[in-house]
Coordinates of C-alpha atoms and ligand atoms in Angstrom, one line a residue:
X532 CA -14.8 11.9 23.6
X533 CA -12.3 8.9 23.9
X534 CA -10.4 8.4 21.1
X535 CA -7.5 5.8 20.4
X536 CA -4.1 7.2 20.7
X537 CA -0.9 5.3 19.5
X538 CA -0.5 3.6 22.6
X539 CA -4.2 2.0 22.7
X540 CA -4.0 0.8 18.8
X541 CA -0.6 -0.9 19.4
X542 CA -2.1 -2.5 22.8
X543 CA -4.9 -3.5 21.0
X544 CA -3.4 -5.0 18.0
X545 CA -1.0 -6.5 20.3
X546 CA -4.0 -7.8 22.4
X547 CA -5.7 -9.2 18.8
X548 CA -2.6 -10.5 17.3
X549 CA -2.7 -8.3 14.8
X550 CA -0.1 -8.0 12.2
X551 CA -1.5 -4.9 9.7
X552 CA -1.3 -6.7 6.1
X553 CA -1.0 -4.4 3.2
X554 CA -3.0 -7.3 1.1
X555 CA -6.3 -5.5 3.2
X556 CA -4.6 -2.4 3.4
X557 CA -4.3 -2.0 7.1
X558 CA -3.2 1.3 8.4
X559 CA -4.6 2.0 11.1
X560 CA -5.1 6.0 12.3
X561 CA -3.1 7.0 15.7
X562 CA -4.2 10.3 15.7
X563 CA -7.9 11.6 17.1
X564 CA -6.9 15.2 15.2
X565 CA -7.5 13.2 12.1
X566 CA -10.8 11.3 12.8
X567 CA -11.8 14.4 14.2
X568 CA -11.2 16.3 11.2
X569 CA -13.0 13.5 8.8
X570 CA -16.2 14.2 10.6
X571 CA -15.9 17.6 10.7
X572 CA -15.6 17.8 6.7
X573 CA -18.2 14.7 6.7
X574 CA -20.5 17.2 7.4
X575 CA -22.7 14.4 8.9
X576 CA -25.7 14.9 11.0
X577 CA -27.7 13.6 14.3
X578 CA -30.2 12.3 11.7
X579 CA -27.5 10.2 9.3
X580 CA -27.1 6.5 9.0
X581 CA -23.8 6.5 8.6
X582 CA -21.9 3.5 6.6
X583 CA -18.3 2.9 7.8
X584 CA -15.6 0.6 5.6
X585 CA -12.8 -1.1 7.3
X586 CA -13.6 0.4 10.9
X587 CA -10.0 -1.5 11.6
X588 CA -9.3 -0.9 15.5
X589 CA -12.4 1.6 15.8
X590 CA -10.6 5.1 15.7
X591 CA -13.0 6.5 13.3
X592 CA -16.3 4.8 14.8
X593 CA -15.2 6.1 18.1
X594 CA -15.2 9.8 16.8
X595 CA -18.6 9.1 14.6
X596 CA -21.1 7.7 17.0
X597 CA -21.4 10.5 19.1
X598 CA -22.1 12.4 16.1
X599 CA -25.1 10.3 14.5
X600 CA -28.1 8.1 14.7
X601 CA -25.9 5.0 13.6
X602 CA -23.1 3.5 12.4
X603 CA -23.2 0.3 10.3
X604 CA -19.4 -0.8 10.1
X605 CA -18.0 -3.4 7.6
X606 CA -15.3 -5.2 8.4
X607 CA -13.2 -8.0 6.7
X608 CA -11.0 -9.2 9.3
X609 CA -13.0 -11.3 11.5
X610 CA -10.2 -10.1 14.5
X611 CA -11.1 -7.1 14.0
X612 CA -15.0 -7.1 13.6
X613 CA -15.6 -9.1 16.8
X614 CA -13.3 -6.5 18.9
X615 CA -15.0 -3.6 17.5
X616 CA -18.4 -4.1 19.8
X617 CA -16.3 -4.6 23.0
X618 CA -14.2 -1.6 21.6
X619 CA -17.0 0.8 21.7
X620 CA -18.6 -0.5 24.7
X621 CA -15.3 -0.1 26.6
X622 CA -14.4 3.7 25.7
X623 CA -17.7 5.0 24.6
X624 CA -20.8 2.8 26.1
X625 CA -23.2 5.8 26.2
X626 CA -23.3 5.5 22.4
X627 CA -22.3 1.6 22.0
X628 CA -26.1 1.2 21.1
X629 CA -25.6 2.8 18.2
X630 CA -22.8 0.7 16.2
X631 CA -24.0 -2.6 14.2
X632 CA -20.7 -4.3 12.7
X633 CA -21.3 -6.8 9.8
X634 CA -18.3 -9.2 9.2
X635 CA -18.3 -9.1 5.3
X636 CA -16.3 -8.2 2.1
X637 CA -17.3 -4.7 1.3
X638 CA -17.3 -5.6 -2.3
X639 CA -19.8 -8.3 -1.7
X640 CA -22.8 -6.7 0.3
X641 CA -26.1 -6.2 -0.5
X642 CA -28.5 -3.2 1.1
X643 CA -30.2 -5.6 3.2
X644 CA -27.1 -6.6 5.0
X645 CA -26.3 -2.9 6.2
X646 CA -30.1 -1.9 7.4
X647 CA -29.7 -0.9 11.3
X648 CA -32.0 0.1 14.0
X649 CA -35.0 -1.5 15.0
X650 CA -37.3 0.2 12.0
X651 CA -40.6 1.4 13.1
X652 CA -43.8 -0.2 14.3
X653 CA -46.6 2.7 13.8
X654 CA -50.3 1.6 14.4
X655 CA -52.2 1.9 11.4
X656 CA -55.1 4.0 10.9
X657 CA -58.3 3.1 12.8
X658 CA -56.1 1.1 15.2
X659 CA -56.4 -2.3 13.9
X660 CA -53.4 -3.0 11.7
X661 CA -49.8 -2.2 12.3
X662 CA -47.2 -1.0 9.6
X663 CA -43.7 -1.5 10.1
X664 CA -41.2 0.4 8.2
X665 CA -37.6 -1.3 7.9
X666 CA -34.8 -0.6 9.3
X667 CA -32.8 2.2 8.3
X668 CA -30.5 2.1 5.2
X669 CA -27.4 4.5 5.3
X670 CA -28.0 8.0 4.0
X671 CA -23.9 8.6 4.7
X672 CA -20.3 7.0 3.9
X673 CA -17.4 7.9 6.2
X674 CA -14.9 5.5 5.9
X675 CA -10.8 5.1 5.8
X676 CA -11.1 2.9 2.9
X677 CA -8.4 -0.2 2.3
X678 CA -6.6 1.4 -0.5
X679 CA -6.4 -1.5 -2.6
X680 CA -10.1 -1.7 -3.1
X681 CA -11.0 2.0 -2.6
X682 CA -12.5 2.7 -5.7
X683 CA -14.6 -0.5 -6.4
X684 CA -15.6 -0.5 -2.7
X685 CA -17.0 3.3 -3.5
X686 CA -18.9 2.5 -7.0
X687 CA -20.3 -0.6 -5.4
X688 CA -21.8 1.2 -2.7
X689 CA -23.1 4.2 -4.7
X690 CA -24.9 1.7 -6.5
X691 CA -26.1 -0.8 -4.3
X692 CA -27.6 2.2 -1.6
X693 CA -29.5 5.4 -3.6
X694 CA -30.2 6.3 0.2
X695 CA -26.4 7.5 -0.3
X696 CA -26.4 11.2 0.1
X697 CA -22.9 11.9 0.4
X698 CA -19.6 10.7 1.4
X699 CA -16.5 11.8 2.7
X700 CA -13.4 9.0 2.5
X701 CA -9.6 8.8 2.7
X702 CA -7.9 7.2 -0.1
X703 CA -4.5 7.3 -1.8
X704 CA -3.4 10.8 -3.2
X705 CA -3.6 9.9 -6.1
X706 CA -7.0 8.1 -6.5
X707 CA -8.1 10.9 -5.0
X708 CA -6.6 13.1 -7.4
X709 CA -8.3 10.6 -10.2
X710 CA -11.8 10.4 -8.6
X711 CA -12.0 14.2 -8.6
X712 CA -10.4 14.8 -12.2
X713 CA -12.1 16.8 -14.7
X714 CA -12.0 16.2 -18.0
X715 CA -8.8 17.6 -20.0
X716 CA -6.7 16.5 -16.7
X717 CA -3.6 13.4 -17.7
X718 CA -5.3 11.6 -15.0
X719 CA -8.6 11.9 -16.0
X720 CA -10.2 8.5 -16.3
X721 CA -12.4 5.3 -15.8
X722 CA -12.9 6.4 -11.6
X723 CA -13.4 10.3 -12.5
X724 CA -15.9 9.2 -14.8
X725 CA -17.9 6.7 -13.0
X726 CA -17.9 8.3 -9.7
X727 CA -19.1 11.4 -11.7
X728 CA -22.4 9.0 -13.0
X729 CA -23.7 9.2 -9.0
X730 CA -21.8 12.3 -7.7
X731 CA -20.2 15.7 -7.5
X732 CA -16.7 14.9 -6.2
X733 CA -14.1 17.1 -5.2
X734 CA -10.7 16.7 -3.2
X735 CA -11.5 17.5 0.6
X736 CA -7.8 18.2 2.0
X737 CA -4.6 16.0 2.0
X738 CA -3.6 13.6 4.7
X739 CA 0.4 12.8 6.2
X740 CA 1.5 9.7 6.7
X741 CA 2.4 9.8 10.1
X742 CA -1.1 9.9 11.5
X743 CA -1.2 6.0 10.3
X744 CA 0.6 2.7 12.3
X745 CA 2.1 1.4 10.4
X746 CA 3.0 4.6 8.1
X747 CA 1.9 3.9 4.4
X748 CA 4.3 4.6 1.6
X749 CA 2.1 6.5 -0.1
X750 CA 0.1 10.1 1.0
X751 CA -3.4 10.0 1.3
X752 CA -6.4 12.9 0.6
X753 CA -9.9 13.4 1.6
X754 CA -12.3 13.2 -0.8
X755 CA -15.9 14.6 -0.4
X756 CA -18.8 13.0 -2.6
X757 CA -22.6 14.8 -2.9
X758 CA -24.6 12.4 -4.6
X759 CA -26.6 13.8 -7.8
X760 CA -29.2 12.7 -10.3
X761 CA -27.7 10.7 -12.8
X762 CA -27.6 12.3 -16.1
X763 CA -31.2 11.7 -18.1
X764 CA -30.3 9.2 -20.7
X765 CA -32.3 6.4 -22.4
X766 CA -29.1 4.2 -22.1
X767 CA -28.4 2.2 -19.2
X768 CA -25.6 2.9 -16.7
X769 CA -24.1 -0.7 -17.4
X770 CA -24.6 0.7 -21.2
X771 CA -23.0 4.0 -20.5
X772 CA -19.6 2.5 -18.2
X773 CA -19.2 -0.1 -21.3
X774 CA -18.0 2.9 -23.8
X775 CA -16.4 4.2 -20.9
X776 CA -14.7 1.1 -20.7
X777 CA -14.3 0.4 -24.0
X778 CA -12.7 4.6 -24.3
X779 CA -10.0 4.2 -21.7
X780 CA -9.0 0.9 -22.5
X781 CA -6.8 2.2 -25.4
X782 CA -6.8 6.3 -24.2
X783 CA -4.0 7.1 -26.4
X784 CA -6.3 6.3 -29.4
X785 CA -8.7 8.4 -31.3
X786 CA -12.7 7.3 -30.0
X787 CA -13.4 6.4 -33.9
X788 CA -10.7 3.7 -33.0
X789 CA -11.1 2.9 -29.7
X790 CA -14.5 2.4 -29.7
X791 CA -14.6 0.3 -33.0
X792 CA -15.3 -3.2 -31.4
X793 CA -17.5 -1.4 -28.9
X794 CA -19.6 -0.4 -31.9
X795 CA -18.5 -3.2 -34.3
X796 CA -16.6 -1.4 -36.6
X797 CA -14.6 2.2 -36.7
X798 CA -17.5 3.2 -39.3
X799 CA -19.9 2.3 -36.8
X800 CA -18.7 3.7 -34.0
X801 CA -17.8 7.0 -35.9
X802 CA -21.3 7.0 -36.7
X803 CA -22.4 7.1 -33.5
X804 CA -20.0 9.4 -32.5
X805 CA -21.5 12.2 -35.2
X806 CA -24.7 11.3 -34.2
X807 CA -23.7 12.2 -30.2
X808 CA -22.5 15.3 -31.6
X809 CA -19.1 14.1 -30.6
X810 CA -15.6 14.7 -32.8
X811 CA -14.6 11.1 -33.7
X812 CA -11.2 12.3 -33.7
X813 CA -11.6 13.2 -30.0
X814 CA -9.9 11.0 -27.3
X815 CA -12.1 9.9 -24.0
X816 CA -9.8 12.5 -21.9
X817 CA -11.8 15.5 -23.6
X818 CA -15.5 13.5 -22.8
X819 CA -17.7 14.3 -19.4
X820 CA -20.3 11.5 -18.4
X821 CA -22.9 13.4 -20.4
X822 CA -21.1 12.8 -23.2
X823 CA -20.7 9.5 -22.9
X824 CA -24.6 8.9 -21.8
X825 CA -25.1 10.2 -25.7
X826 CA -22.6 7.7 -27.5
X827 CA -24.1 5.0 -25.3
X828 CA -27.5 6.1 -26.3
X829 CA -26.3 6.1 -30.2
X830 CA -25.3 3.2 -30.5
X831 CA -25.5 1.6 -33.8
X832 CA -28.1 -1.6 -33.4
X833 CA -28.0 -4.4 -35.5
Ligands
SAM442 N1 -10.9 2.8 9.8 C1 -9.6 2.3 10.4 C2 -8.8 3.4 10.8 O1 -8.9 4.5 10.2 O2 -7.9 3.2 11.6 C3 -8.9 1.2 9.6 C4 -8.7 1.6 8.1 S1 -7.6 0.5 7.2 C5 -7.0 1.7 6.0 C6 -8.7 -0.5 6.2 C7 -9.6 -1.5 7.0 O3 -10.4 -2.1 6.0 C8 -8.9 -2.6 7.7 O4 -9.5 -2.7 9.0 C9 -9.1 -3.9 6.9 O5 -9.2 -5.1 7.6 C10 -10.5 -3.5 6.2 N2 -10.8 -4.2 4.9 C11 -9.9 -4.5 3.9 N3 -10.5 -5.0 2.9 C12 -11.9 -5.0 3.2 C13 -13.0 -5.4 2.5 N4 -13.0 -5.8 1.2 N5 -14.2 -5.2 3.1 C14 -14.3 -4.7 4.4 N6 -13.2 -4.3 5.1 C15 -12.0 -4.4 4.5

C-alpha cells in the first residue's frame, strides 16, 4: 500500500496552492504509521461503507480503500475534493473505483447525498419486474475530523445515517476526553451526553503532534464509537437534548434551578424532577442520558 509521506503532502499542497487554514482545521497527517493505525482500531470490514470527513490530501482514504467496499469522502475545500479522485487513481488505481468524493459542508448533508455504489438491480420473482435496491448508505465513520467542527460534524451524522454502526475519529484531546466522559467527571457534559443518546464511546489511544503538517498546538486522541439503541423513552431526542441543554447551560446550579425556565418555574421543574426520581438538588454532572430521557418525559404540560 502507497501511502503519502511528508514529502508527497507538501508537493501536493504545493501543487494545489494550498495554504492549511486553521478556520477548516487543516492538518494534514504525514505519517502512514498513523493512518495505518486508525484502521487498524477502526476495526472496519471488506463489507463496510465507510464515511470519511475532511479526506484533506487523501492520507487516510489511501490506507482505507484497500480495506472496504467504499469510501464516501466529504470534503469542503473544493482544491482539495477535485485532487482527491486523481489522488487515488495515481497511487492506488486498483481500488480508485471504490472512492465517491462529495464537495459539501459536513454539517449540511443529507443521507441521500453520501449513498455510493451502483445499488442493485435483482429480477423480481417470476421474471417480469425488476427491483432495485439503492445504493449503499455508510454502515462506518473513519474520519480525521476538522477540529473546530468535530463534535457537531459527529452528532449530525449519527443522526442523519442509523446505518451508522460505529466510528472511529481523531479529535482534540480534550473533546475526546469530553465525548467519552462519564458522569461524575469535571468535564462531563453537553458532547458526553449526546454522543451517549446514539453510542457507547470510549477513548481509543492518544495521538502526537508531529504526525500532522502543519503540527497543531494542541494533542489529539482517538475516539472509538459503537452505536446502541437509544434509551426507550416516550420523549423525543430533540425533547431529551433540550433539558440537556437547558442543565449545562448554568452547570454550577442546582437542576431545580437550572431547569426552571425549561419547565416554567423552579416548582415545576422540581416537580418533575421528583417525579423522574431525580434529587432536585442534584447538578446535571451526576445525570446519565437515562436520566435525562425521564425528566424530559416528566415534564410538566400546561
Ligand atoms: N483527513 C486528512 C488527513 O488526515 O490528512 C485531513 C484532515 S484535516 C484535520 C480536516 C479536513 O476537513 C480538511 O481537509 C478540511 O478542508 C476539511 N473540512 C473542514 N471543515 C469541513 C466541513 N465542514 N465539511 C467537510 N470537510 C471539512
Amino acid at each position: 500500500m502507497t501511502l503519502l509521506g511528508p514529502v508527497e503532502v507538501r508537493a501536493l499542497a504545493e501543487k494545489l496552492g494550498i495554504r492549511p487554514t486553521k478556520k477548516l482545521g487543516q492538518n494534514f497527517v504525514i505519517d502512514g504509521g498513523t493512518v495505518r493505525r486508525i484502521v487498524r482500531v477502526a476495526e472496519v470490514t471488506p463489507e463496510d461503507v465507510v464515511i470519511e470527513i475532511g479526506p484533506g490530501l487523501g492520507s487516510l482514504t489511501l490506507a482505507l480503500l484497500p480495506e472496504v467496499a467504499r469510501v464516501v469522502a466529504v470534503e469542503i475545500d473544493p482544491a482539495l475534493a477535485a485532487q482527491l479522485p486523481l489522488t487515488v487513481a495515481q497511487m492506488d488505481a486498483e481500488h480508485a473505483g471504490r472512492l465517491t468524493v462529495v464537495h459539501a459542508d459536513a454539517l449540511k448533508v443529507a443521507p441521500d447525498d453520501l449513498r455510493t455504489g451502483p445499488g442493485e438491480v435483482a429480477p423480481a420473482p417470476g421474471g417480469q419486474d425488476r427491483s432495485e435496491t439503492p445504493a449503499a448508505l455508510p454502515t462506518a465513520l473513519v474520519a480525521n475530523l476538522p477540529y473546530n467542527v468535530s463534535v457537531p460534524v459527529l452528532l449530525h451524522l449519527l443522526e442523519i445515517l442509523p446505518s451508522l454502526r460505529r466510528g472511529l475519529v481523531m479529535v482534540q484531546a480534550e473533546v475526546a476526553d469530553r465525548l467519552a466522559a462519564a458522569p461524575g467527571s469535571r468535564i462531563y457534559g453537553v458532547p458526553s451526553l449526546k454522543a451517549a443518546w446514539y453510542a457507547d464511546v470510549r477513548r481509543a489511544g492518544p495521538v502526537g503532534r508531529n504526525v500532522f503538517w502543519p503540527a497543531p498546538n494542541v494533542d489529539s486522541g482517538l475516539v472509538s464509537l459503537v452505536r446502541r439503541d437509544p434509551p426507550e423513552t416516550s420523549a423525543t431526542r430533540e425533547e431529551v437534548f433540550a433539558v440537556v441543554d437547558a442543565a449545562f447551560a448554568q452547570r454550577r446550579k442546582t437542576l431545580r434551578a437550572a431547569l426552571a425556565s425549561w419547565a416554567g418555574t423552579a416548582a415545576a421543574a422540581e416537580e418533575a424532577l421528583v417525579r423522574a426520581g431525580v434529587q432536585p438538588s442534584a447538578r446535571g454532572e451526576q445525570l446519565g442520558i437515562v436520566d435525562f430521557a425521564r425528566i424530559a418525559e416528566n415534564r410538566p404540560r400546561p
